[in-house]
CSV table of C-alpha atoms in Angstrom, one decimal:
chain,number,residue,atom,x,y,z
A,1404,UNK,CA,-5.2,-1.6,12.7
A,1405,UNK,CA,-2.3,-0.3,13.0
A,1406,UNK,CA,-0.8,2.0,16.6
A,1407,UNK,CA,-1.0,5.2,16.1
A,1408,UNK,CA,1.7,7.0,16.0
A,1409,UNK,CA,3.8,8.5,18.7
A,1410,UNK,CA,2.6,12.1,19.6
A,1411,UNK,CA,4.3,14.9,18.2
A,1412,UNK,CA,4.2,17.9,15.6
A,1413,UNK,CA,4.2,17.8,11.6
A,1414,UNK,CA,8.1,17.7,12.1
A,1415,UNK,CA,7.5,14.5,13.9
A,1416,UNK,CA,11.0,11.8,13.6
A,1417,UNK,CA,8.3,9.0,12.5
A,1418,UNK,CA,7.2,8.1,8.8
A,1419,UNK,CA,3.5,6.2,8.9
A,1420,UNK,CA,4.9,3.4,6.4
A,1421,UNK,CA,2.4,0.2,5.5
A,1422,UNK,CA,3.9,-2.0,8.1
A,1423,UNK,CA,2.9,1.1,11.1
A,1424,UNK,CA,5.2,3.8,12.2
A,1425,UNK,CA,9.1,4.2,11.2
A,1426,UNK,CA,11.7,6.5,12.7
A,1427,UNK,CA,13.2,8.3,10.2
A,1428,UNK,CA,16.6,7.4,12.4
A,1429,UNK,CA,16.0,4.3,11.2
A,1430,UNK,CA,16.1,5.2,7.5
A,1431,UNK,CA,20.0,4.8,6.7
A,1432,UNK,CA,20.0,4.2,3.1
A,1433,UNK,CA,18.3,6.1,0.2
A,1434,UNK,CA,14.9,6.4,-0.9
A,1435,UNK,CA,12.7,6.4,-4.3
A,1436,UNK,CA,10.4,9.8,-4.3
A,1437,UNK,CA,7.5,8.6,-6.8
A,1438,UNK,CA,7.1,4.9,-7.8
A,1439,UNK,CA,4.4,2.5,-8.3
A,1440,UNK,CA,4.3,-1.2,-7.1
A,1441,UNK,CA,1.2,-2.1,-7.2
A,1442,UNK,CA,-1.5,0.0,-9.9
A,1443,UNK,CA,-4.0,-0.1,-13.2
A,1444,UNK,CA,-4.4,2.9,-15.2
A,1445,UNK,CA,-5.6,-0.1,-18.3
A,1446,UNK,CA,-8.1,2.1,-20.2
A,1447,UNK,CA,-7.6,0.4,-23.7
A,1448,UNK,CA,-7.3,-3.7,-22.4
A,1449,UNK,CA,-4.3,-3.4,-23.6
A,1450,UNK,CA,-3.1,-4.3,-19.6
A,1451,UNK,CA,-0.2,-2.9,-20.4
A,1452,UNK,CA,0.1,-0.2,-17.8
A,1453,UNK,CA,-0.5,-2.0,-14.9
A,1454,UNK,CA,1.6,-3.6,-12.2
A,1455,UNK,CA,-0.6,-6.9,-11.3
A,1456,UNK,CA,-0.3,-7.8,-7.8
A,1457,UNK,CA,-0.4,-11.6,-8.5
A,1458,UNK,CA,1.3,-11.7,-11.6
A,1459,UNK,CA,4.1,-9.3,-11.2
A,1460,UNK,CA,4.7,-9.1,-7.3
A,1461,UNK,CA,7.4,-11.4,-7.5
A,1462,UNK,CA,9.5,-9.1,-10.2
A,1463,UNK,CA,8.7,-6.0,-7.7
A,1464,UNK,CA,10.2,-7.7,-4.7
A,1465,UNK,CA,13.3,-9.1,-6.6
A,1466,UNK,CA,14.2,-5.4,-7.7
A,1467,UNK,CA,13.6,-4.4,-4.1
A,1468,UNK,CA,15.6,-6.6,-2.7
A,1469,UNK,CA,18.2,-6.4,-5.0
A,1470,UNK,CA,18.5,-2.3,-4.9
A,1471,UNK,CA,18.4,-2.9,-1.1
A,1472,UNK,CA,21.7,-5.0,-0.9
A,1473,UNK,CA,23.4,-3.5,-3.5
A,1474,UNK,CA,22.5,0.3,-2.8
A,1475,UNK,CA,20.6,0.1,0.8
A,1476,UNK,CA,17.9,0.8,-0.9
A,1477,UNK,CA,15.5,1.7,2.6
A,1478,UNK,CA,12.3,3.3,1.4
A,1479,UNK,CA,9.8,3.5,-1.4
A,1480,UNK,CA,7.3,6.5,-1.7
A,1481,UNK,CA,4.2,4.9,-3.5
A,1482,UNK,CA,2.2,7.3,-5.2
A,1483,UNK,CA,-0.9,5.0,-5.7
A,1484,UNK,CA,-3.8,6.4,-5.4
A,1485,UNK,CA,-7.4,6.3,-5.1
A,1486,UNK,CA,-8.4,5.6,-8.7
A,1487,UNK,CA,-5.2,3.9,-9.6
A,1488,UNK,CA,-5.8,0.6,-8.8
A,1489,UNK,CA,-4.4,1.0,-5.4
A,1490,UNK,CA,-3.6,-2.5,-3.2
A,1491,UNK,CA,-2.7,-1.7,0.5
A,1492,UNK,CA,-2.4,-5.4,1.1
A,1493,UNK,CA,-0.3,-6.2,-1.5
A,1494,UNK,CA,2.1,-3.2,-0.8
A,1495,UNK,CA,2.0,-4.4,2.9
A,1496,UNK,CA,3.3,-8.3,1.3
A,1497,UNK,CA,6.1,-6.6,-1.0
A,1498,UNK,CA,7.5,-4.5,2.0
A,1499,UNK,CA,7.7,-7.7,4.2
A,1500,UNK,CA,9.1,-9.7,1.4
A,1501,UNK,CA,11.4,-7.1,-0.2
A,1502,UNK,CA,13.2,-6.3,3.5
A,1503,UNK,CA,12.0,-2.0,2.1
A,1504,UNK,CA,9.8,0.0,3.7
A,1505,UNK,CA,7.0,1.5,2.0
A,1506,UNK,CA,5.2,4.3,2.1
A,1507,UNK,CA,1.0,4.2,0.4
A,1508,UNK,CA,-0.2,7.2,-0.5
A,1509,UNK,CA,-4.4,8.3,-0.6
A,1510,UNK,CA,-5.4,11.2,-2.7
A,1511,UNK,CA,-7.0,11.2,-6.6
A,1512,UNK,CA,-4.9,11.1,-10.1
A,1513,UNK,CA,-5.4,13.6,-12.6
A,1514,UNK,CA,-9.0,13.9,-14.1
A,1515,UNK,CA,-9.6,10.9,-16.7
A,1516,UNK,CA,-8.8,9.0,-13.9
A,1517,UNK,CA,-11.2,10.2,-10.8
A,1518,UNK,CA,-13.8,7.8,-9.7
A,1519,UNK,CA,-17.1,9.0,-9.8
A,1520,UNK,CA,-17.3,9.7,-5.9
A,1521,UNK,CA,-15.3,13.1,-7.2
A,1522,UNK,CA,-17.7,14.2,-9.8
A,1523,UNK,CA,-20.1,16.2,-8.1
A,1524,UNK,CA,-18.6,16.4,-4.3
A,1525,UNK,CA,-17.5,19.7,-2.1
A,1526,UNK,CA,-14.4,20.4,-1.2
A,1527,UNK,CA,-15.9,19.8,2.2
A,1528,UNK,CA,-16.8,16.1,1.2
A,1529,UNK,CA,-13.6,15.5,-0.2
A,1530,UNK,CA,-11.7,16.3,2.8
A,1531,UNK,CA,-13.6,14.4,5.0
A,1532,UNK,CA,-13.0,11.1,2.6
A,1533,UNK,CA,-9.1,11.3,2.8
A,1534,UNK,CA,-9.0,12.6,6.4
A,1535,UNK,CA,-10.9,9.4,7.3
A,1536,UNK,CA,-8.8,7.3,5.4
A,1537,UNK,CA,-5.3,8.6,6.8
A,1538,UNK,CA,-6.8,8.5,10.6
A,1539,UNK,CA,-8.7,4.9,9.9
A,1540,UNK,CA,-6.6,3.3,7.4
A,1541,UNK,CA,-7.6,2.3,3.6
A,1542,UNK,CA,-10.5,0.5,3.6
A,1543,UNK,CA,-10.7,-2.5,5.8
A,1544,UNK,CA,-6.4,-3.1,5.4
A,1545,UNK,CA,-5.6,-1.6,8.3
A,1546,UNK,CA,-2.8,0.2,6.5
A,1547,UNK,CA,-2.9,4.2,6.9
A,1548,UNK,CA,-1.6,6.5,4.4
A,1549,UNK,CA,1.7,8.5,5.1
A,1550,UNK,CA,1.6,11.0,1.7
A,1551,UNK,CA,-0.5,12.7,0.3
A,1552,UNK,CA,-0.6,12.0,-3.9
A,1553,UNK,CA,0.2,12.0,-7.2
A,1554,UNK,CA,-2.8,14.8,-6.8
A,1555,UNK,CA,-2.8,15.2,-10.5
A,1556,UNK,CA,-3.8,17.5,-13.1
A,1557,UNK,CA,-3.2,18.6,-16.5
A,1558,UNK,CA,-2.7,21.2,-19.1
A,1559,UNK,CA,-1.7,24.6,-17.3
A,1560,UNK,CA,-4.3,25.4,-14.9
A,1561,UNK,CA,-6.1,21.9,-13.4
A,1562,UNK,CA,-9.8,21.4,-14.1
A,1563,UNK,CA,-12.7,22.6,-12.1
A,1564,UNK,CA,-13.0,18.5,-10.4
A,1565,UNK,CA,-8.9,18.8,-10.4
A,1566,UNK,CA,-9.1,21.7,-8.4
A,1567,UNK,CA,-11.2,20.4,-5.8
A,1568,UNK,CA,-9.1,17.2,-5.5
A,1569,UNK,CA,-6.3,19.6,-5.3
A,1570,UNK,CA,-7.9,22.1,-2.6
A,1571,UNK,CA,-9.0,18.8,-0.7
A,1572,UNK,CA,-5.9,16.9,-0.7
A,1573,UNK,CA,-4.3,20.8,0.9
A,1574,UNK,CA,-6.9,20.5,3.5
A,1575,UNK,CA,-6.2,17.1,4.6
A,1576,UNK,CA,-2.7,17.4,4.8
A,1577,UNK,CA,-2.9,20.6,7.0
A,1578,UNK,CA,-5.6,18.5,9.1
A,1579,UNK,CA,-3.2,15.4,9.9
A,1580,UNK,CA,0.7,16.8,9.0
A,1581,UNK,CA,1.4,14.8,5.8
A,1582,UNK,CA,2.6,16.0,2.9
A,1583,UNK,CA,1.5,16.4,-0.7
A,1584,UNK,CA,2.9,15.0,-3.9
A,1585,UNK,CA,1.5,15.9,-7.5
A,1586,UNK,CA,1.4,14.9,-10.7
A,1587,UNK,CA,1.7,17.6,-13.1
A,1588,UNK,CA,1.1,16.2,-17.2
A,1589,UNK,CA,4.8,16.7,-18.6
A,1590,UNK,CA,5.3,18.3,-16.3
A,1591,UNK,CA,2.8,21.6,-17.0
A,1592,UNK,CA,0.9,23.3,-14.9
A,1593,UNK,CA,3.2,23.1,-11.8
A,1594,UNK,CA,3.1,26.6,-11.1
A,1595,UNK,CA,-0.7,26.7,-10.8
A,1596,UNK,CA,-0.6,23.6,-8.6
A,1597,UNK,CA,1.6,25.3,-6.0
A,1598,UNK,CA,-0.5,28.9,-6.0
A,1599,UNK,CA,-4.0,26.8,-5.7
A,1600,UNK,CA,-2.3,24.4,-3.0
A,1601,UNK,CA,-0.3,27.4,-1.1
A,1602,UNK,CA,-3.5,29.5,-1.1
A,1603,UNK,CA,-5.3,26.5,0.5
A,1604,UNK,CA,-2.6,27.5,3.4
A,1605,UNK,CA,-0.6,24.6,3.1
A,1606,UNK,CA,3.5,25.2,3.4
A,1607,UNK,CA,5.3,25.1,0.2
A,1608,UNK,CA,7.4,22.7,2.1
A,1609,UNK,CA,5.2,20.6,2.6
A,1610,UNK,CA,4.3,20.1,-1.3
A,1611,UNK,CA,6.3,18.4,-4.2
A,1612,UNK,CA,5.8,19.1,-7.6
A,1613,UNK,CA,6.4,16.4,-9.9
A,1614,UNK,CA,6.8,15.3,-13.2
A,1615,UNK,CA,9.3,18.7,-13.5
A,1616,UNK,CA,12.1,16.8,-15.0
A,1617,UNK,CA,10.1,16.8,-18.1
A,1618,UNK,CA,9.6,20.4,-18.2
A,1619,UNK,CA,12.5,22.1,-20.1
A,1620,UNK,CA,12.6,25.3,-18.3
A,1621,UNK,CA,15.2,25.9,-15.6
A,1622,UNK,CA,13.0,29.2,-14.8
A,1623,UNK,CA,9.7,27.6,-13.4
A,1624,UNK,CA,12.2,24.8,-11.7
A,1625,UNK,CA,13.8,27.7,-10.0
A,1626,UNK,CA,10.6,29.8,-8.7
A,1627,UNK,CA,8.9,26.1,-7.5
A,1628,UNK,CA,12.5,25.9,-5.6
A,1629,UNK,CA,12.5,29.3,-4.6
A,1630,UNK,CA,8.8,29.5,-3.1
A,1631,UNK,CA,10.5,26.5,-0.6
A,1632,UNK,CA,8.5,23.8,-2.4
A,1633,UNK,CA,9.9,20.6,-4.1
A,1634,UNK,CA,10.8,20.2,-7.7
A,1635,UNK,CA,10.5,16.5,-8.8
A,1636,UNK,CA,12.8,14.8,-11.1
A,1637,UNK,CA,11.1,11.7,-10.7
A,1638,UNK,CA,10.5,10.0,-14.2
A,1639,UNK,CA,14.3,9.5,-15.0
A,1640,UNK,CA,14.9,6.9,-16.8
A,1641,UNK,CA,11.7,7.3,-19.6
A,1642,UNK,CA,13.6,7.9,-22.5
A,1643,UNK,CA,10.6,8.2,-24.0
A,1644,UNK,CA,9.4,11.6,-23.1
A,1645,UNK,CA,12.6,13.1,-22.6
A,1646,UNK,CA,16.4,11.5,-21.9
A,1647,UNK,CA,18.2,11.5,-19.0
A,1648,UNK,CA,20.8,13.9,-20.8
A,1649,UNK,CA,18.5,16.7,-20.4
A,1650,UNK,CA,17.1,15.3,-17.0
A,1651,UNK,CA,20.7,15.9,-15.9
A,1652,UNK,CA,21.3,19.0,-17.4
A,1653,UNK,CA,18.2,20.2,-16.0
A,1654,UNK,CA,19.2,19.0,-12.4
A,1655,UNK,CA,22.2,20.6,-12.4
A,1656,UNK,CA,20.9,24.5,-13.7
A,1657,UNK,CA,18.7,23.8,-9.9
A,1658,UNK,CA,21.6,22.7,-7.7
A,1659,UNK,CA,23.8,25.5,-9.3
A,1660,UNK,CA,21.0,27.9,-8.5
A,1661,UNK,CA,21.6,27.1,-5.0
A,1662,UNK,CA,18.6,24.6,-4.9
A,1663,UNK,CA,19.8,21.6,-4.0
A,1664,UNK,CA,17.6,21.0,-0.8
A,1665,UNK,CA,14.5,21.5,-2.8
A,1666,UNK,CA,15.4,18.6,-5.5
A,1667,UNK,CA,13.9,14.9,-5.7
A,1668,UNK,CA,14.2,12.2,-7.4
A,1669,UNK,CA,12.9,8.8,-8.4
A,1670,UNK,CA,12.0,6.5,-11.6
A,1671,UNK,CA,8.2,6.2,-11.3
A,1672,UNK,CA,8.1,2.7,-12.5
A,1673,UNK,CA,4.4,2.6,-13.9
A,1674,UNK,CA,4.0,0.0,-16.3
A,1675,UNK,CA,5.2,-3.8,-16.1
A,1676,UNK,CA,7.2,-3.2,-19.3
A,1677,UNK,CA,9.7,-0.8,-17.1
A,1678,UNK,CA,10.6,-3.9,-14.8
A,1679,UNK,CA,14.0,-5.2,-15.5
A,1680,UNK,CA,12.2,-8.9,-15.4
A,1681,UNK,CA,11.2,-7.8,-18.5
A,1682,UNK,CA,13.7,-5.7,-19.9
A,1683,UNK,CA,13.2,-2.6,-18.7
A,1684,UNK,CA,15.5,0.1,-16.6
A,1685,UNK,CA,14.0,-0.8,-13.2
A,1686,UNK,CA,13.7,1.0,-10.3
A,1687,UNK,CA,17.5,0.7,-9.8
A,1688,UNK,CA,18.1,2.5,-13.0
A,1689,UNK,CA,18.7,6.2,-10.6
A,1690,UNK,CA,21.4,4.2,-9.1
A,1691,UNK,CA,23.0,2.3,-11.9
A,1692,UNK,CA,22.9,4.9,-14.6
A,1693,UNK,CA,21.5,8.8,-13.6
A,1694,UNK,CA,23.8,8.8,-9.9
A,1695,UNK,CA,27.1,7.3,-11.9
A,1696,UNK,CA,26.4,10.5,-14.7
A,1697,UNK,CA,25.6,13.4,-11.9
A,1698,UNK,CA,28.6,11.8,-10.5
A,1699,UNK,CA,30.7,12.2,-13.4
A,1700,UNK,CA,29.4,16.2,-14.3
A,1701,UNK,CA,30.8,16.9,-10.1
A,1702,UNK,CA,27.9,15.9,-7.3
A,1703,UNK,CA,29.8,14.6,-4.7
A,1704,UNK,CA,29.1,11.9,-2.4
A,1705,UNK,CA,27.1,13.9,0.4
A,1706,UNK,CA,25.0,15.5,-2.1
A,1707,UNK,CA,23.9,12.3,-3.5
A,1708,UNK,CA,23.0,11.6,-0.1
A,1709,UNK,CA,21.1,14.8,0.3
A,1710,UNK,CA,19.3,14.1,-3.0
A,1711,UNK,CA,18.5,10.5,-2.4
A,1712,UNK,CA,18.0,10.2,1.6
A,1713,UNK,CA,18.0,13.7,3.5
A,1714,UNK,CA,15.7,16.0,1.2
A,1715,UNK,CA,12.8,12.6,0.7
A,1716,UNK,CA,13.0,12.5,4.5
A,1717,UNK,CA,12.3,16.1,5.4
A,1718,UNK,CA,9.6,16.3,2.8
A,1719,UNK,CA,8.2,13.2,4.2
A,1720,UNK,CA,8.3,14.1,7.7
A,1721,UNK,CA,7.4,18.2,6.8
A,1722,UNK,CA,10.7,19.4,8.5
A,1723,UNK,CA,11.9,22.1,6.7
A,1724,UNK,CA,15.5,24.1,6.4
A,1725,UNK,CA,13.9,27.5,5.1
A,1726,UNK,CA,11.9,29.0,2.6
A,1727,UNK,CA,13.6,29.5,-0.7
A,1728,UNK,CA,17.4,28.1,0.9
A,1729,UNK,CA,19.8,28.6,-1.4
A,1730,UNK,CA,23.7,28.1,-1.5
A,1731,UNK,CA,26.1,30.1,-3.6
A,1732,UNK,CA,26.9,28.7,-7.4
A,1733,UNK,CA,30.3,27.4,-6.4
A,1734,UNK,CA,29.3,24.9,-3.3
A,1735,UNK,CA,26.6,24.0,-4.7
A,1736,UNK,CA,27.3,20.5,-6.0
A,1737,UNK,CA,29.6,20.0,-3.4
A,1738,UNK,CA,27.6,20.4,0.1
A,1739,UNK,CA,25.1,19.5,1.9
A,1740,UNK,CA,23.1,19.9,4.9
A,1741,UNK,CA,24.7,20.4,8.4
A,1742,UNK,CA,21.6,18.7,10.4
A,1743,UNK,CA,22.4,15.2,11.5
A,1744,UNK,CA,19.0,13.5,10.2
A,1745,UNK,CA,18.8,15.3,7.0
């Protein structure tokens, strides 16, 4: 087992990452919001969306390393969960081999993909299942969750199961100060995420809503922003389901809003076809490619950093600059926080 953490408050300097406790002082470079290192979501055999611990590790920790000494890459936020094929382990062997901290996450995927143990259980059960987990560590590992997520659902309101996963997943993180990642489908039914989650008392700042960048509508990206929650653009890259043109577009209608403290990003790597081993973008694809464009459209250097380091870090950590912050339509691509850690 991991020591626990130093005592302090949900604004605590420390991140629980797989390795034991981090200061967030110590996190100097940027950081990937929603990726996978390690998963199986194979329903068909087809093993085609899955990231094999023995067979593909190797690839993982190459692009790691790499993004590290090229962009000082410092931190991944893994988003596996319970459900997903999830290997504390393994993620523990790629952060010691990839010289980048990781983050594992404990929580349940959108419906198709709940085990069983959330078919019929209470809210109350639920709760007590990922409380234990972030206080004990996963399973016998040793390794302790530091996120909450991707609590998924999908279509525009979540299922009756979703919702319980949801409400639980609140609970927990108001119990033991971590924050709360989702997974809305294309990026739907974020709004309904946030009132069930918010209602469950948990601070909008405290909660990320993913999946956004594939929602084409500036509006809902505006009142998730505005409510002091996260908007996710964390599938860039996934031509796919919708190009990075309109990610970009859609990324700058939020900063220009004023909302650039409430934006995230990150690739969500979720298939072994993605890897640049075997000729996909990678996980260095936000650096190589989407940064270079939002360069190019007028996001300066300390906004990048904002975008990339500062905002992961105070979502991670649950400090928070205000509910709803905004800055006015002209320094909005050009500023960013005064505070010296984020």
């Amino acid at each position: 087992m991991h020591s626990p953490l130093p005592a302090s408050s949900s604004t605590s300097p420390w991140i629980t990452t797989v390795a034991g406790p981090l200061p967030v002082s110590a996190v100097r470079g940027p950081v990937l919001t929603h990726e996978h290192l390690v998963l199986d979501l194979d329903r068909t055999g087809e093993r085609a969306a899955v990231l094999e611990a023995g067979r593909h590790r190797s690839a993982v920790v190459g692009e790691l390393a790499a993004l590290s000494a090229e962009f000082g890459l410092a931190l991944v936020i893994e988003l596996t969960c319970r459900g997903m094929g999830r290997d504390p382990r393994a993620l523990a062997r790629i952060a010691e081999e990839s010289g980048v901290a990781v983050v594992a996450a404990t929580g349940w995927y959108y419906e198709p993909f709940h085990p069983r143990e959330t078919e019929e259980a209470s809210v109350e059960r639920l709760t007590e299942i990922l409380v234990r987990e972030i206080e004990d560590g996963i399973g016998a590992s040793g390794v302790r969750p530091g996120v909450l997520g991707e609590i998924g659902s999908h279509g525009d309101r979540p299922s009756g199961r979703e919702s319980r996963a949801l409400l639980a997943s609140a609970h927990a993180a108001r119990a033991t100060g971590l924050s709360l990642a989702t997974h809305a489908q294309f990026g739907r039914g974020g709004l309904a995420q946030l009132e069930l989650l918010t209602g469950a008392g948990l601070p909008p700042h405290r909660i990320s809503i993913g999946h956004q960048d594939l929602l084409d509508d500036p509006g809902i990206h505006q009142e998730i922003a505005a409510s002091g929650a996260y908007v996710a653009f964390d599938t860039i890259g996934k031509e796919r389901y919708q190009s990075d043109r309109t990610r970009l577009r859609l990324l700058l209608a939020l900063l220009d809003a004023g909302y650039a403290e409430r934006a995230l990003l990150s690739c969500d790597i979720s298939r072994h076809g993605y890897l640049t081993a075997e000729g996909g973008h990678g996980y260095g694809h936000l650096f190589r490619s989407f940064v270079p464009a939002a360069r190019a459209a007028g996001v300066d250097a300390d906004l990048i950093d904002l975008l990339t380091r500062r905002n992961p870090l105070r979502f991670l950590t649950g400090a928070d600059t205000g509910t709803g912050t905004r800055r006015t339509t002209d320094t909005a691509r050009t500023a960013g926080t005064d505070a010296e850690e984020f």
